[in-house]
Short mmCIF file of C-alpha atoms in Angstrom, two decimals:
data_model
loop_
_atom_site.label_atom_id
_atom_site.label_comp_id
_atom_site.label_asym_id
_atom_site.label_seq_id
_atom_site.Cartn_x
_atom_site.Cartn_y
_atom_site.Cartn_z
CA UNK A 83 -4.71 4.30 13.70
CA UNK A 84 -2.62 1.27 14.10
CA UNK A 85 1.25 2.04 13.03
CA UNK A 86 2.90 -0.86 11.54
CA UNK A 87 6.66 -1.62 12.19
CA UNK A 88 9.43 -1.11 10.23
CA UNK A 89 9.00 -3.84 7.66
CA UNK A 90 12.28 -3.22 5.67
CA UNK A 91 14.00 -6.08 4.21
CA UNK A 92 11.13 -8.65 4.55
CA UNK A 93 9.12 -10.07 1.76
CA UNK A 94 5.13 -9.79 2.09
CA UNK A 95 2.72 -11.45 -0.12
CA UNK A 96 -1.08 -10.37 0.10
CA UNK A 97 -4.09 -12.03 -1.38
CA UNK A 98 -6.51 -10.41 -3.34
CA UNK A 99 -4.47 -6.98 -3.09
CA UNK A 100 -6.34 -5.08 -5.71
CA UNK A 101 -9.06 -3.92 -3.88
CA UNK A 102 -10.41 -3.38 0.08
CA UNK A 103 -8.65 -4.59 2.89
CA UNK A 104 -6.16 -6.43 1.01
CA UNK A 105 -5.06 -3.21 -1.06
CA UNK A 106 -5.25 -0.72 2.18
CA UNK A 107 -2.84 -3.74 4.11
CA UNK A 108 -0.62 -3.99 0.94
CA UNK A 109 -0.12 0.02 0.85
CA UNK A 110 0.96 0.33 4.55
CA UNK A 111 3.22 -2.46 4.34
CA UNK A 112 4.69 -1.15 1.53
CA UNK A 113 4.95 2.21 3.40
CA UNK A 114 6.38 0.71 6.13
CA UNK A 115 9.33 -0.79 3.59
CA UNK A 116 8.54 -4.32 2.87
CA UNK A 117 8.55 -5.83 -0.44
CA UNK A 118 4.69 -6.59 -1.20
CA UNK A 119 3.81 -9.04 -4.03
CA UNK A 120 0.24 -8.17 -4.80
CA UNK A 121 -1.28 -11.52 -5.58
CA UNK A 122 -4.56 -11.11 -7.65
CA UNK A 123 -7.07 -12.86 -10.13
CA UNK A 124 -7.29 -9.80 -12.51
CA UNK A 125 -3.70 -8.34 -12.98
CA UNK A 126 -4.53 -5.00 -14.32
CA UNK A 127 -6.55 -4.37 -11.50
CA UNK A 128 -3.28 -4.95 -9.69
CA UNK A 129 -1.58 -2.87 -11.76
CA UNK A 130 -4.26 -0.11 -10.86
CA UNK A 131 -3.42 -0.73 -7.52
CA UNK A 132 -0.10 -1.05 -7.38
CA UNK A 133 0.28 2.55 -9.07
CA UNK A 134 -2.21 4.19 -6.38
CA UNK A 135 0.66 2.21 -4.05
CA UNK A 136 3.44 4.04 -5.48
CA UNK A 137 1.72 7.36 -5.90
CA UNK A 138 0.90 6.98 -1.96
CA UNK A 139 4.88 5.75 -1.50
CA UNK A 140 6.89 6.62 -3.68
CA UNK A 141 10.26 4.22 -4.58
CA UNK A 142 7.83 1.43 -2.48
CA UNK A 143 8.80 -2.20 -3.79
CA UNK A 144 5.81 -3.69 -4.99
CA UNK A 145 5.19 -6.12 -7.51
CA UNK A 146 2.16 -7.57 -9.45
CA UNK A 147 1.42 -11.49 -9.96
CA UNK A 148 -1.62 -13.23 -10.82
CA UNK A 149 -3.09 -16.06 -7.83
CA UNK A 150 -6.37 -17.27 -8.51
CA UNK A 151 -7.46 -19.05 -5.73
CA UNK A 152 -10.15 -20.65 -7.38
CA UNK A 153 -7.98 -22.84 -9.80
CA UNK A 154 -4.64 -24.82 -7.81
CA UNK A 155 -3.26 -24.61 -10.91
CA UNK A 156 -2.98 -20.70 -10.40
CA UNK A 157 -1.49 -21.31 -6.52
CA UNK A 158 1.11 -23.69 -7.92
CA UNK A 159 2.35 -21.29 -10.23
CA UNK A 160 2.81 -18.22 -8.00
CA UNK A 161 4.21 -20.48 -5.50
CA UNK A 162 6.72 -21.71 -7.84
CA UNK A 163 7.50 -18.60 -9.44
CA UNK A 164 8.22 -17.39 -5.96
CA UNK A 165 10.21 -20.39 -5.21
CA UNK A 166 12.03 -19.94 -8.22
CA UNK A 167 13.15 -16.47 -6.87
CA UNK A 168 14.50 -18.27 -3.99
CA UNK A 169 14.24 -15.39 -1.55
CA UNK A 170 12.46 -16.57 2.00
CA UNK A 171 9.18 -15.55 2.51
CA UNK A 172 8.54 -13.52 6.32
CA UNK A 173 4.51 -12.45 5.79
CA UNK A 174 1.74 -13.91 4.00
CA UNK A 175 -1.81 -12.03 4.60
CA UNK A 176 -4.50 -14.42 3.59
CA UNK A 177 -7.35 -11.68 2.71
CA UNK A 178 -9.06 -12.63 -0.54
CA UNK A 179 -12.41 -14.51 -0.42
CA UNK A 180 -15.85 -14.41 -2.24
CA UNK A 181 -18.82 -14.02 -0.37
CA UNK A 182 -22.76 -15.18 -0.57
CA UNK A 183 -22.36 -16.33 -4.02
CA UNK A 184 -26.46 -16.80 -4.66
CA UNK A 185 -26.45 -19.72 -6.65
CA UNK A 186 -23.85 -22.86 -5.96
CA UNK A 187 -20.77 -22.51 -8.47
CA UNK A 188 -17.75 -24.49 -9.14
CA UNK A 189 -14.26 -23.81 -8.84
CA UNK A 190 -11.96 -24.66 -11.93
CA UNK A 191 -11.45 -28.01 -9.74
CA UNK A 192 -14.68 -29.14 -9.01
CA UNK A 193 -15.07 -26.98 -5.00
CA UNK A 194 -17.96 -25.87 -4.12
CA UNK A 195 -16.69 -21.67 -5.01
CA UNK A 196 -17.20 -20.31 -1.44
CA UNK A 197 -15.35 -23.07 0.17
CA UNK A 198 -12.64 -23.73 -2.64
CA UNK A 199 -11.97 -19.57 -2.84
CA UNK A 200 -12.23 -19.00 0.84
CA UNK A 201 -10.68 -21.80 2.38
CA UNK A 202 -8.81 -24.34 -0.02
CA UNK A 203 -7.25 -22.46 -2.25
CA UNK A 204 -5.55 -20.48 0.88
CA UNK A 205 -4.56 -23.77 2.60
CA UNK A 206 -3.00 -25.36 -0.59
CA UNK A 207 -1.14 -21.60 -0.59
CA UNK A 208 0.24 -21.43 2.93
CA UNK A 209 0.88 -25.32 2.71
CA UNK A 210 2.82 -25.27 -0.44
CA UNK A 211 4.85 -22.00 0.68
CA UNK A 212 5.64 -23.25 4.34
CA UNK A 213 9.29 -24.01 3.06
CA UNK A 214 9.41 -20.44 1.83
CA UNK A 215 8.08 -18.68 4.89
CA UNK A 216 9.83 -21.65 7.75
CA UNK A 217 13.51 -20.38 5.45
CA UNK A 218 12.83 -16.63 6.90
CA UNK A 219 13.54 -15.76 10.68
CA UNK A 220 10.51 -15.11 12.17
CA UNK A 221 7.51 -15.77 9.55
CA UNK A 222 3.77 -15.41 10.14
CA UNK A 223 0.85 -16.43 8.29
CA UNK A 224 -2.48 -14.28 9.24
CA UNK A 225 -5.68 -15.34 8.06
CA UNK A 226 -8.81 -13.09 7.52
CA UNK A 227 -11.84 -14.67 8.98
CA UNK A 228 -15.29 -13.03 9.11
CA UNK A 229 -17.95 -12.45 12.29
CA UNK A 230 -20.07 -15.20 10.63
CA UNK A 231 -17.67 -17.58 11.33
CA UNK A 232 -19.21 -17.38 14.82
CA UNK A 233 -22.51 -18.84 13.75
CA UNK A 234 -21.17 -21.74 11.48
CA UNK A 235 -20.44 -25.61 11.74
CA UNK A 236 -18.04 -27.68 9.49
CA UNK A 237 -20.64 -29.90 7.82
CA UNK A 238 -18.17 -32.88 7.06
CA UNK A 239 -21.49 -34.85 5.50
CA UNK A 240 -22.02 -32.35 2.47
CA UNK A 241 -18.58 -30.09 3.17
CA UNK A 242 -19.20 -28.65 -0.59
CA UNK A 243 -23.23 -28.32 -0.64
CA UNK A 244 -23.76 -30.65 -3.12
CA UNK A 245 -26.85 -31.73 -1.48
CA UNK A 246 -28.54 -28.85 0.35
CA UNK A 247 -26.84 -25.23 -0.91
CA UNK A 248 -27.03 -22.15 1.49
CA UNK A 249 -25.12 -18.65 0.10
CA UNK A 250 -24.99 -17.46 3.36
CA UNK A 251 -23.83 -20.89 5.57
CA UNK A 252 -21.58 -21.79 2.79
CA UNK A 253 -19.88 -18.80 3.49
CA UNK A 254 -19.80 -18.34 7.33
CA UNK A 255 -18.36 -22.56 7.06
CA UNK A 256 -16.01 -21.16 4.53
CA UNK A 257 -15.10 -18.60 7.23
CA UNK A 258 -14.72 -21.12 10.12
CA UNK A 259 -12.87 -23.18 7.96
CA UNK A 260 -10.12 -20.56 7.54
CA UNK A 261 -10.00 -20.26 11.71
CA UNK A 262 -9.56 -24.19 12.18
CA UNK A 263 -6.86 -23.62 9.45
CA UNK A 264 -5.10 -20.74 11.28
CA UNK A 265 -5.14 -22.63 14.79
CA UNK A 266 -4.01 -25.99 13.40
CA UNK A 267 -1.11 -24.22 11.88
CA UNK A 268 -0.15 -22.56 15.49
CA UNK A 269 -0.56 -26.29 17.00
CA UNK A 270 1.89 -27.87 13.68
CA UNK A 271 4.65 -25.19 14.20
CA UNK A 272 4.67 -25.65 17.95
CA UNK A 273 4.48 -29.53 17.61
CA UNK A 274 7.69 -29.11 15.22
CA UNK A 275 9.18 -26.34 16.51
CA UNK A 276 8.85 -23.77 13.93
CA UNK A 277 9.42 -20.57 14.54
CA UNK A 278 6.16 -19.20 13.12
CA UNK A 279 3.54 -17.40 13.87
CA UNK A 280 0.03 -17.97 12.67
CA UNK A 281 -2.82 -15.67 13.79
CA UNK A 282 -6.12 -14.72 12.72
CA UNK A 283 -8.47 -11.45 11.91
CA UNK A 284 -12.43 -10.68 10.88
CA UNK A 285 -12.51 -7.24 9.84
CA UNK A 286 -15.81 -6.22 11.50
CA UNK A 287 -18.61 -4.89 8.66
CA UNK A 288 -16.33 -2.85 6.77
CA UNK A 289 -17.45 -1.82 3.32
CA UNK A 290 -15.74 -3.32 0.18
CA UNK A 291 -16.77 -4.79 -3.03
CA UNK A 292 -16.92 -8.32 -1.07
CA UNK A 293 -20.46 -7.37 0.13
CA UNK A 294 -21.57 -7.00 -3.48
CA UNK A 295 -19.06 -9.28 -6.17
CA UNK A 296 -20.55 -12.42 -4.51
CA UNK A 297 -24.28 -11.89 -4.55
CA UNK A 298 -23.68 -10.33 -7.88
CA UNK A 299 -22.29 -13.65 -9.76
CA UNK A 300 -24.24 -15.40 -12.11
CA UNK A 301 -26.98 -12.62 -12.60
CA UNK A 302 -27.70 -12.08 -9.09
CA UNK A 303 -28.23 -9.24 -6.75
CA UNK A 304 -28.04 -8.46 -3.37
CA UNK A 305 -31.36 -9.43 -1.33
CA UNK A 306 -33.62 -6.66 -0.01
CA UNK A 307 -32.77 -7.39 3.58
CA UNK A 308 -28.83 -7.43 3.07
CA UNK A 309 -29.32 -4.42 0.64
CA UNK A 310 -31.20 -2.63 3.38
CA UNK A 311 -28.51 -3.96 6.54
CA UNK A 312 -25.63 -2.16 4.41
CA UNK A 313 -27.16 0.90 4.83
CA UNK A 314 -28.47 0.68 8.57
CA UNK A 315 -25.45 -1.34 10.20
CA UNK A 316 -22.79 0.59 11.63
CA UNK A 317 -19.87 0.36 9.02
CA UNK A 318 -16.10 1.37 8.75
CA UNK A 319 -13.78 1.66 5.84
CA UNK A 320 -11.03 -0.42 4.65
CA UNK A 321 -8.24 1.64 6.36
CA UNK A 322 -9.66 0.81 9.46
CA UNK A 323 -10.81 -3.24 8.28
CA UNK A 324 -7.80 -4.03 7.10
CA UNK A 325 -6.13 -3.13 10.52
CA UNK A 326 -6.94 -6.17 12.74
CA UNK A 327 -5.36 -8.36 9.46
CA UNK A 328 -1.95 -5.62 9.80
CA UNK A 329 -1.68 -6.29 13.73
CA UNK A 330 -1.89 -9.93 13.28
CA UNK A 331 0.92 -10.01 10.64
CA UNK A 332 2.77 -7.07 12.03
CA UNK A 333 2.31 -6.26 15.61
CA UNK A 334 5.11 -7.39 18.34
CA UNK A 335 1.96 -7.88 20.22
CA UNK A 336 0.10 -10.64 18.15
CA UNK A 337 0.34 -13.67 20.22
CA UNK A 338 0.25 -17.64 18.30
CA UNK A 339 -3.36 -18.37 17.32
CA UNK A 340 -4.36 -14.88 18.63
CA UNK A 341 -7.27 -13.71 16.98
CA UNK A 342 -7.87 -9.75 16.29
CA UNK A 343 -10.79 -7.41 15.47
CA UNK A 344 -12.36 -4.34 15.69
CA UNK A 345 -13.27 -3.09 19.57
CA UNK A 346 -17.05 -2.46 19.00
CA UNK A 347 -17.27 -5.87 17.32
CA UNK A 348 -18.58 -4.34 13.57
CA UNK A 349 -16.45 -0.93 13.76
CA UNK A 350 -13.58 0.61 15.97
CA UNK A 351 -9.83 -0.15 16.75
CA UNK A 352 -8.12 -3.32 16.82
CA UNK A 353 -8.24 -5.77 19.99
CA UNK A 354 -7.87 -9.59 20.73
CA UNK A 355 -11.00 -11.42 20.05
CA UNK A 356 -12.36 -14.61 21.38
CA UNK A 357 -13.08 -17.62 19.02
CA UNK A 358 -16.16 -19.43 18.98
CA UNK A 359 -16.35 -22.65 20.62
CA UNK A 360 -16.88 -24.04 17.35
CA UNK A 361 -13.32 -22.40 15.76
CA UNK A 362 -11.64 -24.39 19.41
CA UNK A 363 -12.21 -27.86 18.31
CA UNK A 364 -9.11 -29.26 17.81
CA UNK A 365 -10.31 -32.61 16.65
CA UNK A 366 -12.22 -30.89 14.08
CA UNK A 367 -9.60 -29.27 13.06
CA UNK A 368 -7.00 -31.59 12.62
CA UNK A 369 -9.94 -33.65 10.32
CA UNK A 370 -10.51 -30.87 8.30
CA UNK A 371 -6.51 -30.50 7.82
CA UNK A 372 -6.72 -34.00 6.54
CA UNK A 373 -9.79 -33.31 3.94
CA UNK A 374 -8.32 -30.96 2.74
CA UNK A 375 -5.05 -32.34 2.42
CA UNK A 376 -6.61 -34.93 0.38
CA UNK A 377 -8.80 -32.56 -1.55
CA UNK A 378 -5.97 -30.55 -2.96
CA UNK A 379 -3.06 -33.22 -2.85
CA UNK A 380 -1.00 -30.81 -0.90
CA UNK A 381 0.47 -31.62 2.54
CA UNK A 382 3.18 -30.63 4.80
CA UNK A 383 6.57 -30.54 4.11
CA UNK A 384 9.30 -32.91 5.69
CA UNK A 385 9.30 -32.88 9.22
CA UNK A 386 13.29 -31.76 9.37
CA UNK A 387 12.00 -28.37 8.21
#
């Protein structure tokens, strides 16, 4: 099992904390002594999970606040709050995400709910708390991508399926979105000099509520054939899924842009992992920075940072 460093006196915030990976990362950086903000839609599920925290480590600093990354209205208030605190931010584990929702839904601003859950609402996060996270000595920002990221395209002609809608390809774009993101922000903060790090993780098939909260919106249910691969695909927990996330926030080891996952590609320890060709563009990249810039009407922050 992968041993995270002494995290003492640095301040961690972690996505969609409550349950899965994001609650098994949140508890072992809390045991390793960082302050964790557990940012969640549903706060008394955080609550819930911050007490199964403490009960695991006892005197841990964690706290609760409510991120929905579904509405920017939500990000801009946990990022101000947090600004407010002034205290620099050194970690921030982007791990929430919805997945195959079966029918296409809207975010509270008008996204396409895969891509605005997944993908905007993270980059409007990490954007808006770059001066935050660039104020702490050595910050990282790791991303949690998924496998299907492998088989996707950024479809810049109907980026929020307004014309053709796929659960599955939505998701997987969604996915590859988020590793564009991640490598764009390694090529800004060596471009400006920052001293951060940003890397990326998929977290093999490991078994959370993801696999069924998606399919499940709006009345729906898991397919036969996806109910039927969840039962017949090699699987791992979240205390081993959440560990290629840990290494890329934690590890001395995580190298700018690397990207982590489990050995045996679905289960097994954590090692580097090659990013598809598609996740290398760097054109695309950089013009799906821009969309989204102008999508969520957040961008960088002063070059002097």
């Amino acid at each position: 099992m992968y041993q995270v460093p002494d995290q003492h006196g640095k301040l961690a915030v972690v996505t969609g904390a409550n349950s899965g990976t994001g609650k098994e990362a949140a508890k072992r950086l809390a045991g390793a002594g960082a302050h964790v903000v557990l940012a969640v839609r549903t706060p008394t599920k955080g609550e819930q999970a911050r007490e199964e925290i403490l009960a695991a480590h006892p005197g841990a600093q964690v706290e609760v606040r409510r991120l929905d990354l579904a509405d920017l209205a939500s990000v801009h208030e946990l990022v101000d709050g947090l600004a407010s605190d002034g205290r620099p931010l050194d970690l921030l584990l982007n791990n929430a995400g919805v997945m195959n929702v079966p029918q296409r839904t809207e975010t509270a601003d008008g996204f396409e709910l895969q891509l605005g859950s997944n993908f905007l609402g993270p980059f409007a996060l990490t954007v808006r708390l770059l001066p935050l996270l660039l104020a702490a000595p050595a910050p990282r920002v790791a991303t949690m991508s998924s496998g299907t990221a492998n088989r996707a395209r950024i479809d810049f002609s109907d980026l929020q399926g307004t014309r053709s809608y796929s659960p599955t390809r939505a998701y997987a774009q969604s996915k590859l979105a988020d590793m564009l993101m991640m490598l764009h922000l390694a090529d800004l903060a060596a471009e400006r000099g920052w001293p951060l790090l940003s890397a990326g993780a998929h977290p093999g098939y490991t078994r959370t509520n993801l696999m069924t909260s998606g399919p499940s919106l709006n009345g729906g249910r898991p397919g036969l054939l996806e109910s039927l691969l969840y039962k017949i695909v090699p699987s791992q927990g979240p205390e081993q899924g959440a560990e290629p996330l840990l290494y890329a926030a934690t590890s001395p080891d995580a190298e700018v842009g690397g990207y982590y996952g489990p050995r045996w590609a679905m289960v097994g320890p954590t090692k580097p992992t090659s990013l598809p060709r598609s996740a290398q563009d760097k054109a695309v990249a950089a013009r799906l920075w821009t969309e989204a810039e102008q999508l969520t009407d957040v961008s960088l922050p002063p070059q002097e940072l």
